[in-house]
């Protein structure tokens, strides 16, 4: 008998101790990098975060930071006239919500972050990553020739309830 040993005439089955597995829920969307998809994915992400116990400001922060990251993909990842895609992946467990937005395009660094208020539109851009940093507890950006990935992290439900 596999997993047993005989002691006298009685078979004793060896079992490993039960270790509780943390509950992890996953969100995933892989969509075209378009403005219409940004809105649809943001809405689905809000529902997912709420269904997993996030409340109020945390849900809003998750949705707004992810929206800004997706908008950056739409605006900056792919050359004009070229189709591209983006992936949004989220996990939530007992301690953390993680959301990752990634693309297969090329990173285009933003212009200086403090242009004059009356500057042309293109000179007033470049604040998206600062906004994302303000909305989450931690963010990290990785960009190479294979694309750009932005990871964002928040503390989960227990901190919201306090």
mmCIF file of C-alpha atoms in Angstrom:
data_model
loop_
_atom_site.group_PDB
_atom_site.id
_atom_site.type_symbol
_atom_site.label_atom_id
_atom_site.label_comp_id
_atom_site.label_asym_id
_atom_site.label_seq_id
_atom_site.Cartn_x
_atom_site.Cartn_y
_atom_site.Cartn_z
ATOM 1 C CA UNK A 1 0.000 0.000 0.000
ATOM 2 C CA UNK A 2 1.480 3.353 -1.014
ATOM 3 C CA UNK A 3 1.905 5.851 1.798
ATOM 4 C CA UNK A 4 1.340 3.308 4.570
ATOM 5 C CA UNK A 5 3.486 1.217 6.820
ATOM 6 C CA UNK A 6 2.563 -1.824 8.801
ATOM 7 C CA UNK A 7 2.741 -1.805 12.564
ATOM 8 C CA UNK A 8 1.810 -5.169 13.818
ATOM 9 C CA UNK A 9 -1.310 -6.143 11.937
ATOM 10 C CA UNK A 10 -2.703 -2.629 11.580
ATOM 11 C CA UNK A 11 -1.998 -0.374 8.590
ATOM 12 C CA UNK A 12 -1.233 3.238 9.469
ATOM 13 C CA UNK A 13 -1.689 5.807 6.729
ATOM 14 C CA UNK A 14 0.799 8.677 6.747
ATOM 15 C CA UNK A 15 -0.696 12.079 6.088
ATOM 16 C CA UNK A 16 0.912 15.446 5.861
ATOM 17 C CA UNK A 17 -0.383 18.182 8.119
ATOM 18 C CA UNK A 18 -3.021 20.418 6.564
ATOM 19 C CA UNK A 19 -1.676 23.833 5.821
ATOM 20 C CA UNK A 20 -4.313 26.421 5.056
ATOM 21 C CA UNK A 21 -3.984 27.807 1.572
ATOM 22 C CA UNK A 22 -4.674 31.539 1.371
ATOM 23 C CA UNK A 23 -7.631 32.545 -0.781
ATOM 24 C CA UNK A 24 -6.417 34.270 -3.919
ATOM 25 C CA UNK A 25 -8.768 35.686 -6.516
ATOM 26 C CA UNK A 26 -7.506 36.621 -9.964
ATOM 27 C CA UNK A 27 -8.578 39.280 -12.476
ATOM 28 C CA UNK A 28 -7.333 39.086 -16.048
ATOM 29 C CA UNK A 29 -8.147 40.908 -19.259
ATOM 30 C CA UNK A 30 -6.167 40.971 -22.481
ATOM 31 C CA UNK A 31 -7.687 43.571 -24.805
ATOM 32 C CA UNK A 32 -6.886 45.896 -27.696
ATOM 33 C CA UNK A 33 -5.152 49.092 -26.549
ATOM 34 C CA UNK A 34 -8.090 51.436 -27.196
ATOM 35 C CA UNK A 35 -9.857 54.099 -25.152
ATOM 36 C CA UNK A 36 -13.108 52.100 -25.233
ATOM 37 C CA UNK A 37 -11.358 49.113 -23.655
ATOM 38 C CA UNK A 38 -9.859 51.318 -20.910
ATOM 39 C CA UNK A 39 -13.348 52.227 -19.729
ATOM 40 C CA UNK A 40 -14.660 48.660 -19.901
ATOM 41 C CA UNK A 41 -11.680 47.183 -18.050
ATOM 42 C CA UNK A 42 -11.805 49.898 -15.371
ATOM 43 C CA UNK A 43 -15.460 49.067 -14.694
ATOM 44 C CA UNK A 44 -14.733 45.316 -14.503
ATOM 45 C CA UNK A 45 -11.757 45.961 -12.191
ATOM 46 C CA UNK A 46 -13.940 48.049 -9.840
ATOM 47 C CA UNK A 47 -16.478 45.218 -9.659
ATOM 48 C CA UNK A 48 -13.742 42.660 -9.026
ATOM 49 C CA UNK A 49 -12.139 44.723 -6.242
ATOM 50 C CA UNK A 50 -15.517 45.326 -4.570
ATOM 51 C CA UNK A 51 -16.476 41.648 -4.829
ATOM 52 C CA UNK A 52 -13.212 40.784 -3.082
ATOM 53 C CA UNK A 53 -13.839 42.976 -0.045
ATOM 54 C CA UNK A 54 -12.139 46.218 -1.036
ATOM 55 C CA UNK A 55 -14.130 49.291 -0.132
ATOM 56 C CA UNK A 56 -14.456 52.991 -0.800
ATOM 57 C CA UNK A 57 -11.178 54.774 -1.355
ATOM 58 C CA UNK A 58 -9.268 51.566 -2.091
ATOM 59 C CA UNK A 59 -11.620 50.589 -4.947
ATOM 60 C CA UNK A 60 -11.436 54.129 -6.327
ATOM 61 C CA UNK A 61 -7.637 54.197 -6.089
ATOM 62 C CA UNK A 62 -7.273 50.807 -7.775
ATOM 63 C CA UNK A 63 -9.607 51.791 -10.615
ATOM 64 C CA UNK A 64 -8.107 55.249 -11.172
ATOM 65 C CA UNK A 65 -4.481 54.059 -11.068
ATOM 66 C CA UNK A 66 -5.236 51.194 -13.465
ATOM 67 C CA UNK A 67 -7.141 53.573 -15.762
ATOM 68 C CA UNK A 68 -4.175 55.926 -15.876
ATOM 69 C CA UNK A 69 -1.783 53.048 -16.603
ATOM 70 C CA UNK A 70 -4.045 51.765 -19.398
ATOM 71 C CA UNK A 71 -4.407 55.281 -20.832
ATOM 72 C CA UNK A 72 -0.605 55.485 -20.935
ATOM 73 C CA UNK A 73 -0.557 52.288 -22.991
ATOM 74 C CA UNK A 74 -3.158 53.677 -25.410
ATOM 75 C CA UNK A 75 -1.363 57.029 -25.736
ATOM 76 C CA UNK A 76 2.295 56.029 -25.651
ATOM 77 C CA UNK A 77 3.041 52.335 -26.167
ATOM 78 C CA UNK A 78 2.408 51.934 -29.879
ATOM 79 C CA UNK A 79 3.233 54.191 -32.844
ATOM 80 C CA UNK A 80 0.290 56.039 -34.384
ATOM 81 C CA UNK A 81 -1.542 53.857 -36.844
ATOM 82 C CA UNK A 82 -0.310 50.578 -35.332
ATOM 83 C CA UNK A 83 -2.590 48.265 -33.390
ATOM 84 C CA UNK A 84 -1.466 46.980 -30.042
ATOM 85 C CA UNK A 85 -2.808 45.241 -26.980
ATOM 86 C CA UNK A 86 -2.625 45.510 -23.231
ATOM 87 C CA UNK A 87 -3.032 43.038 -20.408
ATOM 88 C CA UNK A 88 -4.430 43.825 -16.980
ATOM 89 C CA UNK A 89 -3.817 41.260 -14.280
ATOM 90 C CA UNK A 90 -4.892 41.512 -10.653
ATOM 91 C CA UNK A 91 -4.600 39.343 -7.560
ATOM 92 C CA UNK A 92 -6.048 39.774 -4.111
ATOM 93 C CA UNK A 93 -5.241 37.729 -1.036
ATOM 94 C CA UNK A 94 -5.417 38.228 2.700
ATOM 95 C CA UNK A 95 -2.797 40.958 2.679
ATOM 96 C CA UNK A 96 -2.456 42.608 -0.702
ATOM 97 C CA UNK A 97 -4.104 43.706 -3.918
ATOM 98 C CA UNK A 98 -1.707 43.679 -6.867
ATOM 99 C CA UNK A 99 -2.603 45.069 -10.297
ATOM 100 C CA UNK A 100 -0.292 44.838 -13.293
ATOM 101 C CA UNK A 101 -0.800 46.620 -16.618
ATOM 102 C CA UNK A 102 1.489 45.576 -19.445
ATOM 103 C CA UNK A 103 1.955 46.069 -23.168
ATOM 104 C CA UNK A 104 4.247 44.901 -25.950
ATOM 105 C CA UNK A 105 5.091 48.398 -27.172
ATOM 106 C CA UNK A 106 7.997 50.756 -26.595
ATOM 107 C CA UNK A 107 8.289 53.036 -23.567
ATOM 108 C CA UNK A 108 8.255 56.723 -24.459
ATOM 109 C CA UNK A 109 9.469 58.813 -21.501
ATOM 110 C CA UNK A 110 7.175 61.661 -20.463
ATOM 111 C CA UNK A 111 8.086 65.295 -20.852
ATOM 112 C CA UNK A 112 9.131 67.336 -17.798
ATOM 113 C CA UNK A 113 6.514 67.108 -15.047
ATOM 114 C CA UNK A 114 6.080 70.807 -14.226
ATOM 115 C CA UNK A 115 5.226 72.789 -17.364
ATOM 116 C CA UNK A 116 3.469 76.157 -17.251
ATOM 117 C CA UNK A 117 -0.311 76.000 -16.865
ATOM 118 C CA UNK A 118 -0.830 77.900 -20.123
ATOM 119 C CA UNK A 119 1.618 75.643 -22.013
ATOM 120 C CA UNK A 120 0.364 73.719 -25.048
ATOM 121 C CA UNK A 121 -1.377 70.388 -24.349
ATOM 122 C CA UNK A 122 1.663 68.247 -25.172
ATOM 123 C CA UNK A 123 3.804 70.131 -22.654
ATOM 124 C CA UNK A 124 1.213 69.676 -19.885
ATOM 125 C CA UNK A 125 1.451 65.901 -20.033
ATOM 126 C CA UNK A 126 3.688 63.564 -18.080
ATOM 127 C CA UNK A 127 1.954 63.421 -14.719
ATOM 128 C CA UNK A 128 0.408 59.965 -15.045
ATOM 129 C CA UNK A 129 3.120 58.062 -13.184
ATOM 130 C CA UNK A 130 3.095 60.654 -10.387
ATOM 131 C CA UNK A 131 -0.677 60.178 -10.070
ATOM 132 C CA UNK A 132 -0.285 56.391 -9.979
ATOM 133 C CA UNK A 133 2.406 56.687 -7.283
ATOM 134 C CA UNK A 134 0.076 58.856 -5.196
ATOM 135 C CA UNK A 135 -2.810 56.372 -5.533
ATOM 136 C CA UNK A 136 -1.033 53.167 -4.524
ATOM 137 C CA UNK A 137 1.296 52.096 -1.743
ATOM 138 C CA UNK A 138 3.959 50.888 -4.146
ATOM 139 C CA UNK A 139 4.471 50.901 -7.889
ATOM 140 C CA UNK A 140 7.239 49.641 -10.101
ATOM 141 C CA UNK A 141 7.867 50.141 -13.791
ATOM 142 C CA UNK A 142 9.861 47.792 -15.983
ATOM 143 C CA UNK A 143 10.423 48.658 -19.620
ATOM 144 C CA UNK A 144 12.568 46.944 -22.196
ATOM 145 C CA UNK A 145 12.469 46.027 -25.864
ATOM 146 C CA UNK A 146 9.680 43.523 -25.157
ATOM 147 C CA UNK A 147 7.250 46.039 -23.669
ATOM 148 C CA UNK A 148 6.398 47.881 -20.493
ATOM 149 C CA UNK A 149 4.944 46.509 -17.260
ATOM 150 C CA UNK A 150 3.637 48.606 -14.398
ATOM 151 C CA UNK A 151 2.927 46.848 -11.092
ATOM 152 C CA UNK A 152 0.841 48.508 -8.375
ATOM 153 C CA UNK A 153 0.159 47.344 -4.806
ATOM 154 C CA UNK A 154 -2.401 48.187 -2.096
ATOM 155 C CA UNK A 155 -3.132 46.794 1.359
ATOM 156 C CA UNK A 156 -6.360 44.779 1.342
ATOM 157 C CA UNK A 157 -9.603 44.673 3.251
ATOM 158 C CA UNK A 158 -8.270 44.452 6.808
ATOM 159 C CA UNK A 159 -6.704 47.910 6.530
ATOM 160 C CA UNK A 160 -9.890 49.324 4.963
ATOM 161 C CA UNK A 161 -11.999 48.039 7.835
ATOM 162 C CA UNK A 162 -9.814 49.688 10.486
#
